[in-house]
């Protein structure tokens, strides 16, 4: 057993598909498959059941997932012991949107705290319009938001990751078994519309060209409500892989299906005022994220938030 195998195993378990794990880690699908096979042979256990719609964890696989996460967290802590002697200090005011704070930032804030213990990161959660105003008026040094929603000419942005949007359906839904969904088929289903972070407005960008409209059963700002409604068979939705989790709070499975028409990705990144002079703290914050997400040798870090 080695750390590479555990990393690939965790990614496959969390994302539910070898193809998605390979895409997130920026490696080949064969590398994922080989690592999982080697791990199964080493442990003399079947970790996944391969189904038509993805990789399902077996009971031994679910037990290993918890232990594997703990191991990788200990490894990260060990790295931080070496990296936590940074003398860089200062205060940086960061703004972030709801989705970013809920599904992206916590893991990275923890890493930053360990790596730069004297760096004081002050975080505010606001909507996009308020964040843009705060950046322009120098209330914030930098923001982490959905760059796919931002087009303010007074700001500069750097996209860090692009999260594909897919159809969410309850386990064994006919569209999941089919493996591909047309928008005409989706329009016949009850639809659960997430409204937070302009999700409803964004959805119209890809529904509009189809000439169809979703049959909205519920509009809600709660991602967990969407997750539970879909898992319990009360509707479907289209959301990004970043906010997808394979289980609802009730423990029911949520599947994903590719659509026949391309859907714009949900892009997460940094934003700052044009012409802004950066402090050392701001530079450190920016450099951390570009190192993790944009330098080829680092690859994409699987989210554990």
Coordinates of C-alpha atoms in Angstrom, one line a residue:
X1 CA 0.0 0.0 0.0
X2 CA 1.3 3.5 -0.8
X3 CA 0.1 7.1 -0.7
X4 CA -0.5 7.2 -4.5
X5 CA -2.9 4.3 -4.3
X6 CA -4.8 5.8 -1.4
X7 CA -5.1 9.2 -3.1
X8 CA -6.5 7.6 -6.3
X9 CA -8.8 5.4 -4.2
X10 CA -10.2 8.4 -2.3
X11 CA -10.8 10.4 -5.5
X12 CA -12.6 7.5 -7.1
X13 CA -14.8 6.9 -4.0
X14 CA -15.7 10.5 -3.6
X15 CA -16.4 11.2 -7.3
X16 CA -18.0 7.9 -8.1
X17 CA -16.4 7.4 -11.5
X18 CA -13.0 6.5 -12.7
X19 CA -13.2 9.1 -15.5
X20 CA -14.1 11.9 -13.1
X21 CA -11.3 11.0 -10.7
X22 CA -8.8 10.9 -13.6
X23 CA -10.1 14.3 -14.7
X24 CA -9.8 15.8 -11.3
X25 CA -6.3 14.5 -10.7
X26 CA -5.2 15.2 -14.3
X27 CA -4.0 11.6 -14.9
X28 CA -5.0 8.8 -17.1
X29 CA -8.0 6.5 -16.3
X30 CA -5.6 3.5 -16.6
X31 CA -3.5 4.9 -13.8
X32 CA -6.6 5.1 -11.5
X33 CA -7.7 1.6 -12.5
X34 CA -4.2 0.1 -11.9
X35 CA -3.8 1.7 -8.5
X36 CA -7.2 0.5 -7.3
X37 CA -6.5 -3.0 -8.6
X38 CA -3.1 -3.0 -6.8
X39 CA -4.8 -1.9 -3.6
X40 CA -7.4 -4.6 -3.8
X41 CA -4.8 -7.2 -4.4
X42 CA -2.7 -6.0 -1.5
X43 CA -5.6 -6.0 0.9
X44 CA -7.2 -9.1 -0.6
X45 CA -10.6 -7.3 -0.7
X46 CA -13.0 -6.0 -3.2
X47 CA -13.3 -2.2 -2.7
X48 CA -15.7 -1.3 -5.5
X49 CA -18.5 -2.9 -7.4
X50 CA -18.4 -1.7 -11.0
X51 CA -21.8 -0.8 -12.2
X52 CA -23.1 0.8 -15.5
X53 CA -23.2 4.2 -13.8
X54 CA -20.1 4.3 -11.8
X55 CA -18.1 2.8 -8.9
X56 CA -20.0 1.7 -5.8
X57 CA -18.1 1.2 -2.6
X58 CA -18.4 -2.2 -0.9
X59 CA -18.6 -2.5 2.9
X60 CA -14.7 -3.0 3.1
X61 CA -14.3 -0.1 0.7
X62 CA -16.4 2.2 2.9
X63 CA -14.3 1.2 6.0
X64 CA -11.1 1.8 4.1
X65 CA -12.3 5.3 2.9
X66 CA -12.4 6.6 6.5
X67 CA -9.0 5.2 7.3
X68 CA -7.5 6.5 4.0
X69 CA -8.8 10.0 4.7
X70 CA -7.2 10.0 8.1
X71 CA -3.9 8.8 6.6
X72 CA -3.8 11.5 4.0
X73 CA -4.7 14.1 6.6
X74 CA -1.8 12.9 8.8
X75 CA 0.6 13.2 5.8
X76 CA -0.6 16.7 5.2
X77 CA 0.0 17.6 8.9
X78 CA 3.5 16.2 8.6
X79 CA 4.2 18.4 5.6
X80 CA 2.8 21.4 7.5
X81 CA 5.2 20.8 10.4
X82 CA 8.1 21.5 8.0
X83 CA 6.3 24.3 6.2
X84 CA 4.8 26.1 9.2
X85 CA 8.0 28.0 10.1
X86 CA 7.2 30.7 7.6
X87 CA 7.9 34.2 9.1
X88 CA 5.6 35.9 6.6
X89 CA 3.0 37.9 8.5
X90 CA 0.3 40.4 7.8
X91 CA -3.5 40.8 7.5
X92 CA -5.5 40.1 4.3
X93 CA -9.2 40.8 3.9
X94 CA -10.8 38.2 1.7
X95 CA -14.4 38.0 0.4
X96 CA -16.1 34.8 -0.8
X97 CA -19.5 33.7 -2.1
X98 CA -21.7 31.1 -0.4
X99 CA -20.7 28.2 -2.7
X100 CA -17.0 28.9 -2.4
X101 CA -17.1 29.1 1.4
X102 CA -19.2 25.9 1.6
X103 CA -17.5 23.7 -0.9
X104 CA -14.0 25.0 -1.7
X105 CA -12.3 27.3 0.8
X106 CA -12.2 25.5 4.2
X107 CA -9.7 22.9 3.2
X108 CA -7.4 25.5 1.7
X109 CA -7.8 28.0 4.6
X110 CA -6.6 25.2 6.9
X111 CA -3.5 24.5 4.8
X112 CA -2.7 28.3 4.6
X113 CA -3.1 28.5 8.4
X114 CA -0.6 25.7 8.9
X115 CA 1.8 27.0 6.3
X116 CA 1.7 30.6 7.3
X117 CA 0.7 30.7 11.0
X118 CA 1.4 34.5 11.3
X119 CA -0.9 35.3 8.3
X120 CA -4.2 36.8 9.5
X121 CA -6.9 35.9 6.9
X122 CA -10.1 37.8 7.6
X123 CA -13.0 36.3 5.6
X124 CA -16.4 37.8 4.7
X125 CA -19.3 36.0 2.9
X126 CA -21.2 38.2 0.5
X127 CA -23.0 38.0 -2.8
X128 CA -21.1 38.7 -6.0
X129 CA -22.3 42.3 -6.4
X130 CA -21.3 43.2 -2.9
X131 CA -17.9 41.6 -3.4
X132 CA -17.2 43.4 -6.6
X133 CA -18.1 46.7 -5.0
X134 CA -15.8 45.9 -2.0
X135 CA -12.9 45.1 -4.3
X136 CA -13.3 48.3 -6.2
X137 CA -13.5 50.4 -3.1
X138 CA -10.5 48.6 -1.5
X139 CA -12.6 47.1 1.3
X140 CA -11.2 43.7 0.3
X141 CA -7.7 42.8 -0.9
X142 CA -8.9 39.7 -2.9
X143 CA -11.9 37.6 -3.5
X144 CA -12.6 33.9 -4.1
X145 CA -15.7 33.6 -6.2
X146 CA -17.4 32.1 -9.3
X147 CA -15.4 33.7 -12.0
X148 CA -17.9 32.3 -14.5
X149 CA -20.4 34.8 -13.1
X150 CA -18.0 37.8 -13.1
X151 CA -17.4 40.2 -16.0
X152 CA -16.7 43.5 -14.3
X153 CA -14.2 45.6 -16.4
X154 CA -12.7 47.1 -13.2
X155 CA -11.6 43.7 -12.0
X156 CA -9.0 41.1 -12.9
X157 CA -9.7 37.4 -12.4
X158 CA -7.7 34.2 -12.4
X159 CA -9.7 31.0 -12.8
X160 CA -8.4 28.1 -10.7
X161 CA -10.7 25.2 -11.6
X162 CA -13.6 24.5 -13.9
X163 CA -16.3 22.2 -12.4
X164 CA -18.5 20.4 -14.9
X165 CA -22.2 20.6 -14.5
X166 CA -24.2 17.4 -14.8
X167 CA -27.8 16.2 -14.3
X168 CA -28.4 14.8 -10.7
X169 CA -30.9 12.0 -10.4
X170 CA -31.9 9.5 -7.7
X171 CA -30.2 6.1 -7.9
X172 CA -31.4 3.8 -10.6
X173 CA -33.4 6.6 -12.3
X174 CA -34.2 5.6 -16.0
X175 CA -31.9 8.4 -17.2
X176 CA -29.1 7.1 -15.1
X177 CA -29.5 3.6 -16.5
X178 CA -29.7 5.1 -20.0
X179 CA -26.4 6.9 -19.4
X180 CA -27.3 10.1 -21.3
X181 CA -30.1 12.6 -20.9
X182 CA -31.5 15.0 -23.5
X183 CA -33.0 18.3 -22.4
X184 CA -36.3 17.3 -23.8
X185 CA -36.3 14.3 -21.3
X186 CA -35.2 16.5 -18.4
X187 CA -38.0 19.0 -19.2
X188 CA -40.5 16.2 -18.5
X189 CA -39.2 15.7 -15.0
X190 CA -39.9 17.7 -11.8
X191 CA -37.0 20.1 -11.3
X192 CA -35.4 21.3 -8.1
X193 CA -33.9 24.8 -8.7
X194 CA -31.1 26.0 -6.6
X195 CA -31.1 29.8 -6.3
X196 CA -27.9 30.6 -4.4
X197 CA -25.0 32.3 -6.2
X198 CA -27.1 33.2 -9.2
X199 CA -27.6 29.5 -10.0
X200 CA -31.2 30.1 -11.3
X201 CA -30.0 32.9 -13.6
X202 CA -27.1 30.8 -14.8
X203 CA -29.4 27.8 -15.6
X204 CA -31.3 29.9 -18.1
X205 CA -28.1 30.4 -20.1
X206 CA -28.1 26.7 -21.0
X207 CA -31.8 26.1 -21.0
X208 CA -32.5 29.1 -23.2
X209 CA -30.9 27.8 -26.4
X210 CA -33.0 24.6 -26.1
X211 CA -36.3 26.4 -26.4
X212 CA -37.4 24.4 -23.4
X213 CA -38.0 25.3 -19.7
X214 CA -37.5 23.2 -16.6
X215 CA -40.7 22.1 -14.8
X216 CA -39.7 23.8 -11.5
X217 CA -41.2 22.1 -8.4
X218 CA -39.2 24.0 -5.8
X219 CA -36.8 26.9 -5.7
X220 CA -34.4 26.9 -2.7
X221 CA -31.2 28.4 -1.5
X222 CA -30.3 25.2 0.3
X223 CA -28.0 22.8 -1.5
X224 CA -28.8 20.1 1.1
X225 CA -32.5 20.5 0.4
X226 CA -31.8 20.0 -3.3
X227 CA -29.6 17.0 -2.5
X228 CA -32.3 15.4 -0.3
X229 CA -35.2 16.1 -2.8
X230 CA -33.3 14.5 -5.6
X231 CA -32.1 11.5 -3.6
X232 CA -35.7 10.9 -2.5
X233 CA -37.0 10.9 -6.0
X234 CA -38.9 14.2 -5.9
X235 CA -37.1 15.8 -8.8
X236 CA -33.9 16.2 -10.7
X237 CA -31.5 19.1 -11.1
X238 CA -28.4 20.3 -12.9
X239 CA -25.5 21.3 -10.7
X240 CA -21.7 21.2 -10.7
X241 CA -19.4 18.3 -9.7
X242 CA -17.8 20.5 -7.0
X243 CA -21.0 20.6 -4.9
X244 CA -22.0 17.0 -5.8
X245 CA -21.9 14.4 -3.0
X246 CA -23.0 10.8 -3.8
X247 CA -25.1 10.6 -0.6
X248 CA -28.0 12.7 0.8
X249 CA -28.3 13.3 4.6
X250 CA -30.7 10.4 4.7
X251 CA -28.0 8.1 3.2
X252 CA -29.7 7.8 -0.2
X253 CA -27.6 7.7 -3.3
X254 CA -27.5 10.5 -5.9
X255 CA -26.3 9.7 -9.4
X256 CA -25.1 12.0 -12.2
X257 CA -25.8 11.8 -15.9
X258 CA -24.1 13.6 -18.8
X259 CA -26.4 15.7 -21.0
X260 CA -26.7 15.7 -24.8
X261 CA -25.9 19.4 -25.0
X262 CA -22.8 21.0 -23.5
X263 CA -23.4 22.9 -20.3
X264 CA -21.0 25.7 -19.3
X265 CA -18.8 24.8 -16.3
X266 CA -18.9 26.5 -12.9
X267 CA -15.5 28.2 -12.7
X268 CA -13.9 29.1 -9.3
X269 CA -11.1 31.6 -9.0
X270 CA -9.6 34.8 -7.6
X271 CA -10.6 38.4 -8.3
X272 CA -8.9 41.7 -7.5
X273 CA -9.1 45.4 -8.5
X274 CA -7.2 46.3 -11.7
X275 CA -4.0 48.2 -10.9
X276 CA -4.0 47.2 -7.3
X277 CA -0.6 47.1 -5.5
X278 CA -0.4 43.9 -3.6
X279 CA 0.9 43.5 0.0
X280 CA 3.2 40.6 0.8
X281 CA 0.2 38.9 2.5
X282 CA -1.9 39.2 -0.7
X283 CA 0.9 37.9 -2.8
X284 CA 1.3 34.9 -0.5
X285 CA -2.4 34.2 -0.8
X286 CA -2.4 34.4 -4.6
X287 CA 0.8 32.3 -4.9
X288 CA -0.6 29.5 -2.8
X289 CA -3.6 29.0 -5.0
X290 CA -1.8 29.3 -8.3
X291 CA 0.8 26.8 -7.0
X292 CA -1.9 24.3 -6.1
X293 CA -4.1 24.6 -9.1
X294 CA -2.1 26.0 -12.0
X295 CA 1.4 24.6 -11.8
X296 CA 1.4 21.3 -13.9
X297 CA 3.6 19.3 -11.5
X298 CA 1.2 19.8 -8.7
X299 CA -2.1 18.6 -10.3
X300 CA -5.5 19.3 -8.9
X301 CA -6.1 18.6 -5.2
X302 CA -9.1 16.5 -4.4
X303 CA -11.5 18.5 -2.2
X304 CA -12.3 17.1 1.2
X305 CA -14.6 19.8 2.4

